[in-house]
Coordinates of C-alpha atoms in Angstrom, one line a residue:
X1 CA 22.2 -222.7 -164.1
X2 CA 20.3 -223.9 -160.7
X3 CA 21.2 -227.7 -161.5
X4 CA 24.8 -227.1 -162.4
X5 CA 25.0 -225.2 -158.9
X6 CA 22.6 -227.3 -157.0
X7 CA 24.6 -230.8 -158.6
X8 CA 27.8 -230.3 -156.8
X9 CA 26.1 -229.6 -153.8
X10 CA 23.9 -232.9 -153.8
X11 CA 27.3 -234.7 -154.3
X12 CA 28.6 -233.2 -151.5
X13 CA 25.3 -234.1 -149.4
X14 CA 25.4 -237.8 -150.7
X15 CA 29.0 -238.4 -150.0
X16 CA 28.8 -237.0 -146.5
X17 CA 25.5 -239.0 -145.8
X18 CA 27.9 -241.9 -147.3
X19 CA 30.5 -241.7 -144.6
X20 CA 28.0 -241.4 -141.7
X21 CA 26.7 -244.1 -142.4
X22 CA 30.0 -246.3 -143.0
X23 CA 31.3 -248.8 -140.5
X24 CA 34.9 -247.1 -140.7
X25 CA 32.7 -243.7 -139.7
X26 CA 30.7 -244.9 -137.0
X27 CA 34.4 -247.0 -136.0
X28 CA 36.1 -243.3 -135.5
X29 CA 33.1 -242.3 -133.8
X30 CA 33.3 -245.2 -131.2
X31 CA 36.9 -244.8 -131.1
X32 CA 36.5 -240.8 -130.1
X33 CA 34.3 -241.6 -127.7
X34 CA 36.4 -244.4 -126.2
X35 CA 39.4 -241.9 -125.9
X36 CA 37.5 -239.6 -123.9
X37 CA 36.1 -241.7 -121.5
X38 CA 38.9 -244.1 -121.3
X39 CA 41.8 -243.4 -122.9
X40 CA 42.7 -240.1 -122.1
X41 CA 42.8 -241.1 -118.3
X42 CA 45.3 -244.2 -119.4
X43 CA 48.2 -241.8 -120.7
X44 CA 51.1 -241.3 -118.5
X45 CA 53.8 -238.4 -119.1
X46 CA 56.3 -241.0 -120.2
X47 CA 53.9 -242.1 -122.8
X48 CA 54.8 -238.5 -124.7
X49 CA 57.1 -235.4 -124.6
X50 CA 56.4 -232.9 -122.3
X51 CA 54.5 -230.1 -124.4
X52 CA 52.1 -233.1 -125.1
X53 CA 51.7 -233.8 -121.6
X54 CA 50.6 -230.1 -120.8
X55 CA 47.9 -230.2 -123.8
X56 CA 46.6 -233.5 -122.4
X57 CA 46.3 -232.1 -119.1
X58 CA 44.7 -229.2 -120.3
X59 CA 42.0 -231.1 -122.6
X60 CA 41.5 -233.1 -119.3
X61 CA 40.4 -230.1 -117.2
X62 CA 38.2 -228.9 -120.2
X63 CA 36.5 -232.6 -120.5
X64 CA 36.4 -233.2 -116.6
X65 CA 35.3 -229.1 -116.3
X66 CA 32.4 -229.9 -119.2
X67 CA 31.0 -233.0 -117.8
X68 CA 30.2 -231.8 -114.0
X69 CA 28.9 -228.7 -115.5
X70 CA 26.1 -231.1 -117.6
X71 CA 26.0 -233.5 -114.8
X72 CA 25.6 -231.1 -112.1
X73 CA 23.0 -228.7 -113.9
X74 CA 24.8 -225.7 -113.6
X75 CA 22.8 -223.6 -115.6
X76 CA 20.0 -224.5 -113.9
X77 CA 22.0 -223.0 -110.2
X78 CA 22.6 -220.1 -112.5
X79 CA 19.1 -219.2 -113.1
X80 CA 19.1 -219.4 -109.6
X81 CA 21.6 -217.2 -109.2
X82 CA 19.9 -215.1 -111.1
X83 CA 16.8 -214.9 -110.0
X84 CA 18.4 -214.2 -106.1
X85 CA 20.5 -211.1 -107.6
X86 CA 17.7 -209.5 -109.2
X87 CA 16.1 -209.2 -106.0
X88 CA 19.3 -208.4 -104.0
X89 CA 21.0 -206.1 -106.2
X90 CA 19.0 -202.8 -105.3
X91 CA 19.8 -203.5 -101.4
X92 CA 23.6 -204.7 -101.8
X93 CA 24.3 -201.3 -103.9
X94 CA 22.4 -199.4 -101.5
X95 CA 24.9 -200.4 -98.9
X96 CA 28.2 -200.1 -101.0
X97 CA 26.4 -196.5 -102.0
X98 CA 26.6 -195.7 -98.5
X99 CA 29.6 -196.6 -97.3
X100 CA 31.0 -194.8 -100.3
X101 CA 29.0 -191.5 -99.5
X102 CA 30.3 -192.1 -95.6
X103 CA 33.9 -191.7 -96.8
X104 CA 33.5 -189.3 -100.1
X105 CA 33.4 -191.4 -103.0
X106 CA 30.0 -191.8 -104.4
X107 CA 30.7 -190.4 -107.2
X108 CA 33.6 -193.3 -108.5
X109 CA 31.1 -195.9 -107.1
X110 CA 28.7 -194.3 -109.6
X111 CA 30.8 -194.1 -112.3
X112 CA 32.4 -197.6 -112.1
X113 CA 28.6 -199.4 -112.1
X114 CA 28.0 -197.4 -115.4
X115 CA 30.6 -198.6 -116.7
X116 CA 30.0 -202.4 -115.4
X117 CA 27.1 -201.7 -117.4
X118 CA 27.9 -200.3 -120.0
X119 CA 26.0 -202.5 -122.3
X120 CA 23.1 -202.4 -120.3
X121 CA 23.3 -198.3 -119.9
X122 CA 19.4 -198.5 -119.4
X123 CA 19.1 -201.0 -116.4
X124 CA 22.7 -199.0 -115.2
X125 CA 20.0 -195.5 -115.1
X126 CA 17.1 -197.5 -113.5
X127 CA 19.0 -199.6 -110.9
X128 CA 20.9 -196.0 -109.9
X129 CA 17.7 -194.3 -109.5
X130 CA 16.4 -197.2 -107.5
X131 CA 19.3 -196.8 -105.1
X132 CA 19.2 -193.5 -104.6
X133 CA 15.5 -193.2 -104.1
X134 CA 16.1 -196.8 -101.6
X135 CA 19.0 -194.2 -99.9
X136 CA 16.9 -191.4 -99.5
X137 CA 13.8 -193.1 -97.7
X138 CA 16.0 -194.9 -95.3
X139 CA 17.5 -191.8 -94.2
X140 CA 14.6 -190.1 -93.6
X141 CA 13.2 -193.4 -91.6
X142 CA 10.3 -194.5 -94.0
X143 CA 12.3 -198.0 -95.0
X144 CA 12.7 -199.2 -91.6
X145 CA 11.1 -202.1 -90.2
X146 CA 9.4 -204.3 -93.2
X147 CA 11.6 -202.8 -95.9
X148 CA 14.9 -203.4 -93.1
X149 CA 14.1 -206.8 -92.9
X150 CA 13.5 -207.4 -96.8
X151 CA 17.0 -206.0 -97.6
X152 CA 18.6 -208.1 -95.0
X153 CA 17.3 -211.4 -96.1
X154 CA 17.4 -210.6 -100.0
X155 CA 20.9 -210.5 -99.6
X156 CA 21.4 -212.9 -97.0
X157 CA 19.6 -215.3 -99.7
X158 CA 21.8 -214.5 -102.6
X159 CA 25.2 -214.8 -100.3
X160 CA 23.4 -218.2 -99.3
X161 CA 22.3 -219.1 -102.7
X162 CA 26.5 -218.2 -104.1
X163 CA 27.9 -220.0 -101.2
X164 CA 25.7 -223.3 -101.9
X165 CA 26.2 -223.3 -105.5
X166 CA 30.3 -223.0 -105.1
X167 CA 30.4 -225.3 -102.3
X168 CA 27.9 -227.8 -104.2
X169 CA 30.7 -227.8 -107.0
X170 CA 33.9 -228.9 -104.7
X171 CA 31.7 -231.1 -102.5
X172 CA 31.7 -229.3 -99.7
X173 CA 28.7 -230.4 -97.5
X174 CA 29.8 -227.9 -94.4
X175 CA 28.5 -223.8 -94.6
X176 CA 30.3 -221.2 -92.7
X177 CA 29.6 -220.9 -89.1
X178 CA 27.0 -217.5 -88.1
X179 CA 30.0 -216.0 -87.0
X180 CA 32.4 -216.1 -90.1
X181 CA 29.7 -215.6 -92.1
X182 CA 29.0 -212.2 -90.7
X183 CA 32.4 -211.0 -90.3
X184 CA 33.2 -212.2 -93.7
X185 CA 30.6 -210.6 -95.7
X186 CA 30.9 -207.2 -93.8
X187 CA 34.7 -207.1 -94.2
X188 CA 33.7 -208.0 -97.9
X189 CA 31.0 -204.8 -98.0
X190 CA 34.2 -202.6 -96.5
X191 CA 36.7 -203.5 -98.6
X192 CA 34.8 -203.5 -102.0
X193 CA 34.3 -199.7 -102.4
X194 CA 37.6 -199.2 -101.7
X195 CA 39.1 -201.4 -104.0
X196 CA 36.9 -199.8 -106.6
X197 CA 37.9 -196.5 -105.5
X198 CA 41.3 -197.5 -105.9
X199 CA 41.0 -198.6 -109.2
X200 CA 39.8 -195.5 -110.4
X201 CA 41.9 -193.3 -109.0
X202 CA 44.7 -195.1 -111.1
X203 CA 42.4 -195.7 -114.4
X204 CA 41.8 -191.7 -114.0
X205 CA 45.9 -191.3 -112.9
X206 CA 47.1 -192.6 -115.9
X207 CA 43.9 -191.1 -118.6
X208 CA 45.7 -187.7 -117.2
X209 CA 49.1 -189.0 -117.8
X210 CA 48.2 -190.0 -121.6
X211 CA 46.6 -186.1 -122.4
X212 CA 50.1 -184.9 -120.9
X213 CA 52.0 -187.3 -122.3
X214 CA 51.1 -186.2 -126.5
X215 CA 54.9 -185.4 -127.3
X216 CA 56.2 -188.9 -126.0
X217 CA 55.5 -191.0 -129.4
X218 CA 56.4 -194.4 -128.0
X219 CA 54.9 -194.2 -124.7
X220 CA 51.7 -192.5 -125.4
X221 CA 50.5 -196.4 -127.2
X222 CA 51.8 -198.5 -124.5
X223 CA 49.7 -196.3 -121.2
X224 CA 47.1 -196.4 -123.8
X225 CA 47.4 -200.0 -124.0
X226 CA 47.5 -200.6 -120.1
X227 CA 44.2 -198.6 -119.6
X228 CA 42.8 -200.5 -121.8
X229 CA 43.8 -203.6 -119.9
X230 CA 43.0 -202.4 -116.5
X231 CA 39.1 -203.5 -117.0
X232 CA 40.2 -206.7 -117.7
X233 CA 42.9 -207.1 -115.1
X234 CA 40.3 -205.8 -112.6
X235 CA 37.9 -208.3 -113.5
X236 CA 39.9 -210.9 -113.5
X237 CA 41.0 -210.3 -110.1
X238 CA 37.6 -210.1 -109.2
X239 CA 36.8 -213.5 -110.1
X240 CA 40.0 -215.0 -109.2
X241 CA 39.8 -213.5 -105.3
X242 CA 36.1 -214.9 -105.7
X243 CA 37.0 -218.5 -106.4
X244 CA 39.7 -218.5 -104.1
X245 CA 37.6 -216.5 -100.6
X246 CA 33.5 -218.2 -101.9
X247 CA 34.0 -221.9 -100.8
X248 CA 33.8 -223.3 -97.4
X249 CA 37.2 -225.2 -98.2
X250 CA 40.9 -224.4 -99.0
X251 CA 41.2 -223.1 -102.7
X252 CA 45.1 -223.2 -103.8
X253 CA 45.3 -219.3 -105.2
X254 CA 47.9 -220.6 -108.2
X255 CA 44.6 -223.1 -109.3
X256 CA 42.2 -220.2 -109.3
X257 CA 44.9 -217.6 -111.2
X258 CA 44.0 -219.3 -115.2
X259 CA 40.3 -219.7 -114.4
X260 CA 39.9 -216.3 -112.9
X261 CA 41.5 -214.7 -115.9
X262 CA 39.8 -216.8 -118.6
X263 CA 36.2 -216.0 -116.4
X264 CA 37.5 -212.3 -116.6
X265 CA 38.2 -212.4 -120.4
X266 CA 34.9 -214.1 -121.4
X267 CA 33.5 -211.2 -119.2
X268 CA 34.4 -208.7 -121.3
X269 CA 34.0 -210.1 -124.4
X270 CA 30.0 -210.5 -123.3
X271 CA 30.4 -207.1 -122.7
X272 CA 31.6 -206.3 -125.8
X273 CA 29.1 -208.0 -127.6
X274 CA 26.6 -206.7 -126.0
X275 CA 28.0 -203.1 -126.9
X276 CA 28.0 -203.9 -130.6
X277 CA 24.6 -206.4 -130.5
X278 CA 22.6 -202.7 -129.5
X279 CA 22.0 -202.3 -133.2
X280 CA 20.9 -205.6 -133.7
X281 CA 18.1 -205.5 -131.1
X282 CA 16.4 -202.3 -131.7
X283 CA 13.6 -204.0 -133.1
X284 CA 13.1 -205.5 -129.7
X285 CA 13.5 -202.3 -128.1
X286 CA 10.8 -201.2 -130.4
X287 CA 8.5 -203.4 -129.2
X288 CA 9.1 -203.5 -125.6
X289 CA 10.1 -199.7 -124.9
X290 CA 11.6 -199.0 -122.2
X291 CA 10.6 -202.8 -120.2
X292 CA 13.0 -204.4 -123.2
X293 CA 15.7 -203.6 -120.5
X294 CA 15.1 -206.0 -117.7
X295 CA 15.0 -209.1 -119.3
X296 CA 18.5 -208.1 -121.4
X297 CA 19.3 -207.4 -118.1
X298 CA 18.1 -210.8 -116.9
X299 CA 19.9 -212.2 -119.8
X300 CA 23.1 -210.3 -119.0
X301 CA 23.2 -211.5 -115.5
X302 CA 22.1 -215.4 -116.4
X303 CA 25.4 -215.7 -118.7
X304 CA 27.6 -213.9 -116.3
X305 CA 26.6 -216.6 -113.3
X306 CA 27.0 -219.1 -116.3
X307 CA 30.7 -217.5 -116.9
X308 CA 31.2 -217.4 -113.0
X309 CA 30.0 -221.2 -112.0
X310 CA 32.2 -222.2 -115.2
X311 CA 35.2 -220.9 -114.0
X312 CA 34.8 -222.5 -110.9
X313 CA 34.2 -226.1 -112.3
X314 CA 37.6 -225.2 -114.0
X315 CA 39.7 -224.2 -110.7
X316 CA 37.8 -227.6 -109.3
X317 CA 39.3 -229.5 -111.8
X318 CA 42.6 -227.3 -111.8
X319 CA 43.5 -228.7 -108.1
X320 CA 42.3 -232.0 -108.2
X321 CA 43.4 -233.3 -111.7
X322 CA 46.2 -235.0 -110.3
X323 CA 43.3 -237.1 -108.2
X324 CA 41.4 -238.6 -111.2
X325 CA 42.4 -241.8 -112.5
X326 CA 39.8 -241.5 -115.2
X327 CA 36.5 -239.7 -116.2
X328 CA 34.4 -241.2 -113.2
X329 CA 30.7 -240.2 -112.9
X330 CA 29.5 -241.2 -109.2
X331 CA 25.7 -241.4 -110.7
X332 CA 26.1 -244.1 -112.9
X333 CA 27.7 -246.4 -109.6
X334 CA 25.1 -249.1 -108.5
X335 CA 24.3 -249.0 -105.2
X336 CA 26.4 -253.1 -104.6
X337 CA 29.5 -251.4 -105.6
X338 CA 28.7 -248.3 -103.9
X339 CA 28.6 -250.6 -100.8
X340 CA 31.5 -252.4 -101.6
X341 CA 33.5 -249.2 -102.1
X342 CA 32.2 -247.6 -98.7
X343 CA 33.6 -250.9 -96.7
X344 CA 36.5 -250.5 -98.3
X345 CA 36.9 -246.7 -97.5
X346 CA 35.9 -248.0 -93.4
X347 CA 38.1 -250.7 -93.2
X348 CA 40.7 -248.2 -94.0
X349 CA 39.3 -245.6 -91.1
X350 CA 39.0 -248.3 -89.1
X351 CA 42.7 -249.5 -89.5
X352 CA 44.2 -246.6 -88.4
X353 CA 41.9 -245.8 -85.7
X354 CA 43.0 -249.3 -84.3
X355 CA 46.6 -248.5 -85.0
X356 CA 46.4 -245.2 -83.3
X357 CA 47.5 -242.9 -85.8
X358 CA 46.4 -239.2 -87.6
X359 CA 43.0 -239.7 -88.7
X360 CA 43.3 -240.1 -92.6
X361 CA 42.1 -237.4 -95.0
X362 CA 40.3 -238.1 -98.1
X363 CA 43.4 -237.6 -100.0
X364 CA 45.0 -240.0 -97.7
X365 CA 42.0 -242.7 -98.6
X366 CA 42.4 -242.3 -102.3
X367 CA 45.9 -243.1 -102.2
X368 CA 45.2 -246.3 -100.2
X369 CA 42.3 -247.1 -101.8
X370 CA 43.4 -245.8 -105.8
X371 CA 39.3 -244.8 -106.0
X372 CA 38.8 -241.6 -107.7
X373 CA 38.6 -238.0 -105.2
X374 CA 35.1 -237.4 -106.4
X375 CA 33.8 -240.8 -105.6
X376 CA 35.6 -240.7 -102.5
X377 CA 34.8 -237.4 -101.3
X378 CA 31.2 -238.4 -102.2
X379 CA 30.9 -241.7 -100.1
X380 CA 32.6 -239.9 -97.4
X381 CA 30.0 -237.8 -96.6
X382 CA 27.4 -240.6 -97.3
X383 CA 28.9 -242.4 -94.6
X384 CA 29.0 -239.5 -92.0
X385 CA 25.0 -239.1 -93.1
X386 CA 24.6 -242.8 -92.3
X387 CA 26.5 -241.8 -88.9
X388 CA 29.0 -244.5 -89.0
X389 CA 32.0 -241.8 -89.9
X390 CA 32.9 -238.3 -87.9
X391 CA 34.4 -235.4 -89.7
X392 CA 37.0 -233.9 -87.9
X393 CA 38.2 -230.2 -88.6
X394 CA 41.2 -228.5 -88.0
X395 CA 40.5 -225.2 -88.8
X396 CA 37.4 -223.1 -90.0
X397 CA 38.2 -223.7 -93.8
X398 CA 38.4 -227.4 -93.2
X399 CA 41.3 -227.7 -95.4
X400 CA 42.7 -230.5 -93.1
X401 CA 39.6 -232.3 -92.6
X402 CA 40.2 -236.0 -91.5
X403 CA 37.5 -239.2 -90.7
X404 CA 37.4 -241.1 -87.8
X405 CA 34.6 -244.1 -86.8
X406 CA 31.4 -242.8 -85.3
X407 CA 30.8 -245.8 -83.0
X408 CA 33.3 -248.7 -81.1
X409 CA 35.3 -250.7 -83.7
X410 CA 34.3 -253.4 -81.8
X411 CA 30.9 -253.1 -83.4
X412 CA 32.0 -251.5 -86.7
X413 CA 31.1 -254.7 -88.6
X414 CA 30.0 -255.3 -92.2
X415 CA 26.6 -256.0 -90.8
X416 CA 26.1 -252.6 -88.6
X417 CA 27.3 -250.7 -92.2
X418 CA 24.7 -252.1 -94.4
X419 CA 22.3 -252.0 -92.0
X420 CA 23.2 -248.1 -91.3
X421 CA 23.3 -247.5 -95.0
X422 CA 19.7 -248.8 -95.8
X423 CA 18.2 -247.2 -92.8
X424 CA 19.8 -243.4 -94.2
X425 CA 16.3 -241.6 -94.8
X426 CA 12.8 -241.3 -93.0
X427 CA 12.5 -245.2 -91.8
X428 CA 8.6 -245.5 -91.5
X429 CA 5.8 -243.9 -93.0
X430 CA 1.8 -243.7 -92.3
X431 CA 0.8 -246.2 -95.2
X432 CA -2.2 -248.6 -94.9
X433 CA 0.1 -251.6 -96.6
X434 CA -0.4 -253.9 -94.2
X435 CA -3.2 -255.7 -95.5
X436 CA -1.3 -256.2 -98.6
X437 CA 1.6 -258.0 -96.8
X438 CA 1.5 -262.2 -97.4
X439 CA 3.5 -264.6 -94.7
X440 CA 6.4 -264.3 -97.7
X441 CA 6.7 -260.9 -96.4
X442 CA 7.7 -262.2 -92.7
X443 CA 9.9 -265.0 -94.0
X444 CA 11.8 -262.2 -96.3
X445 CA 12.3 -260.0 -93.2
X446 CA 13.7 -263.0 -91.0
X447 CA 16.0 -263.8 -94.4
X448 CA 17.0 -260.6 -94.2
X449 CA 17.9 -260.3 -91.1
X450 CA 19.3 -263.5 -90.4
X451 CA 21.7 -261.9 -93.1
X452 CA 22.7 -258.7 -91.9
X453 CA 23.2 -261.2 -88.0
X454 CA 26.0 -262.9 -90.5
X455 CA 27.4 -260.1 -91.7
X456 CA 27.9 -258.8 -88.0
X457 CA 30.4 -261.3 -87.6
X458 CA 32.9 -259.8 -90.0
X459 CA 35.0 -256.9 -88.8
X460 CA 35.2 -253.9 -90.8
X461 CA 38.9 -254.0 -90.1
X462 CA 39.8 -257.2 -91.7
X463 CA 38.2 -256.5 -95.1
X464 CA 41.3 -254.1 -96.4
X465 CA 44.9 -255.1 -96.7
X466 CA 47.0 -253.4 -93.8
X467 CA 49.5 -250.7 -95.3

């Protein structure tokens, strides 16, 4: 009986290890892979009706979405993450605790974190009794000082830590001023017991409306329905005001609505799974006691920053799709053609800096210049590093951010770039190399130089066709 069962099987095993390793197989392998990277990027929406168009678009934002994740280690910012909310947590509750007591609604604040945790209802107890023991010392004056400063730069740390990470993701190289960043995150503190408040006062509005409401056959299911919903509506408004208010840059709220909801929804469903996994790990619990719940806590908050970071690599790609000619990846750029692309980007600046008009934006480059928005956001700020460009604001959110020429176009040549370029980074350090120098070395240095003299003679201006 074991060979007739185990015969099919090794057919099965031999004919797949047949196809792998088949030229036609490893042909539709190469050609997958050359649709992703290339082809995809080539379609236009005449190429295909328009409910094709909308999947392509979509399975462009997954694959761009996907890739920066890797490429960016984002898991490795949400260990981070992690790591900074651990420590912060007890303080940041301690404050929302006590602007809740101040107006009368600890209890709902209580309440709500239980059930934000439900499937961790043992780190919910301990972090509550944390709080209120953190509460109770600071009232009577013990915490002050020391224990003041602690709480102010644990979360300080995390808000910096959340801020980076986002802003890392949209290439944003500029933080919020002292001053926004203060009034920002206070008005944030105010505003998020309320909100919870809020919230349930309606979630317990309408539980009292569906025990009144037993005669009414059709609409007891559908308010059942809706407070069943309003967990995930809240989330997801959560996340979605998160993507749009975290980043130091202008976030269009209709590209933040599908990744807010979809980062809401996987919420949830971790949630859910954690609820139902308790069985599962009671072995662990076993073992551990009553410690097994901080690092499922750790775990929980690791795939909820995952979730989160995720979600905003997807509102990324949601507003600048239309920007991407194809899948570029700025790492894999050597550093001739980087140069190359960075004169082209100044002779552009430079152009209309000579002709007088609005400083261009970077959208405004990658339409003249047809490079990619990452790439060009990227050598952007290489350039303003290497002090030959000046960012120029308009507002706070730099959402109209435009580049002008650092220095004289007179002496914006190709020469002063390169030379500007190589010098970006500590210039000399205290090595004994001298003695390991020949008279090739001096020659090389006059080569080079004589070089960079020749490249001093070409305008920046004159590299780039005038449009």
């Amino acid at each position: 009986d074991s060979l007739k069962i185990s015969a099919p099987l090794l057919g099965i095993i031999i004919y797949f290890s047949y196809l792998c390793s088949s030229n036609n197989m490893k042909e539709q392998i190469r050609h997958i892979i050359g649709f992703f990277r290339y082809g995809l990027w080539q379609l236009n929406e005449d190429d295909t009706t328009p409910f094709k168009w909308i999947m392509i678009e979509i399975l462009k934002k997954l694959v761009l979405a996907i890739r920066f994740f890797t490429a960016k280690r984002v898991v490795n910012k949400a260990a981070a993450l992690t790591y900074s909310s651990l420590l912060a947590i007890v303080p940041i509750l301690a404050v929302v605790f006590a602007i809740a007591r101040g107006f009368g609604y600890n209890k709902y604040i209580e309440v709500w974190f239980r059930d934000a945790l439900q499937s961790q209802p043992q780190a919910a107890e301990v972090i509550i009794g944390f709080v209120n023991s953190y509460l109770v010392h600071t009232k009577s004056g013990i915490f002050l000082g020391i224990g003041l400063l602690f709480m102010l730069y644990t979360v300080l740390m995390l808000v910096s830590n959340v801020e980076q990470a986002f802003n890392e993701i949209w290439q944003v190289k500029k933080p919020r001023t002292i001053f926004r960043t203060f009034t920002d995150y206070l008005a944030m503190f105010f505003c998020f017991p309320i909100l919870i408040v809020l919230t349930s006062g309606l979630s317990i509005f309408m539980a009292t409306m569906v025990n009144e409401m037993d005669d009414f056959m059709l609409l007891t299911p559908v308010v059942r329905f809706l407070i069943d919903m309003v967990p995930y509506v809240l989330m997801s408004g959560l996340f979605i005001a998160f993507y749009i208010f975290m980043p130091n840059t202008h976030v269009k709220p209709m590209c933040a609505v599908v990744p807010g909801i979809l980062a809401g929804i996987a919420m949830q469903g971790v949630q859910i799974f954690y609820i139902h996994a308790q069985m599962f790990l009671s072995s662990y619990n076993a073992i551990y006691g009553s410690f097994a719940a901080l690092p499922l806590f750790m775990l929980w908050l690791q795939i909820s920053w995952t979730i989160c970071l995720f979600g905003v690599e997807l509102c990324y790609t949601n507003q600048n799709l239309d920007y991407y000619d194809y899948d570029a990846n700025t790492g894999e750029i050597s550093y001739r053609y980087r140069v190359m692309m960075c004169a082209l980007l100044m002779s552009c600046v430079a152009q209309r800096f000579k002709q007088g008009g609005r400083p261009l934006t970077a959208l405004d480059l990658r339409k003249r210049t047809r490079l990619p928005i990452r790439i060009v956001n990227d050598l952007l700020y290489k350039l303003i590093d290497a002090k030959l460009l000046l960012e120029v604001s308009a507002d706070e959110k730099g959402e109209t951010s435009s580049f002008i020429p650092a220095h004289d176009l007179r002496s914006m040549t190709v020469g002063t770039m390169v030379d500007h370029l190589e010098s970006v980074g500590t210039w000399k350090i205290e090595l004994d190399v001298n003695a390991l120098f020949t008279e090739q070395w001096c020659k090389t240095l006059e080569i080079h130089t004589e070089y960079l003299h020749q490249l001093r003679n070409i305008p920046l201006e004159d590299l780039a066709k005038v449009q």
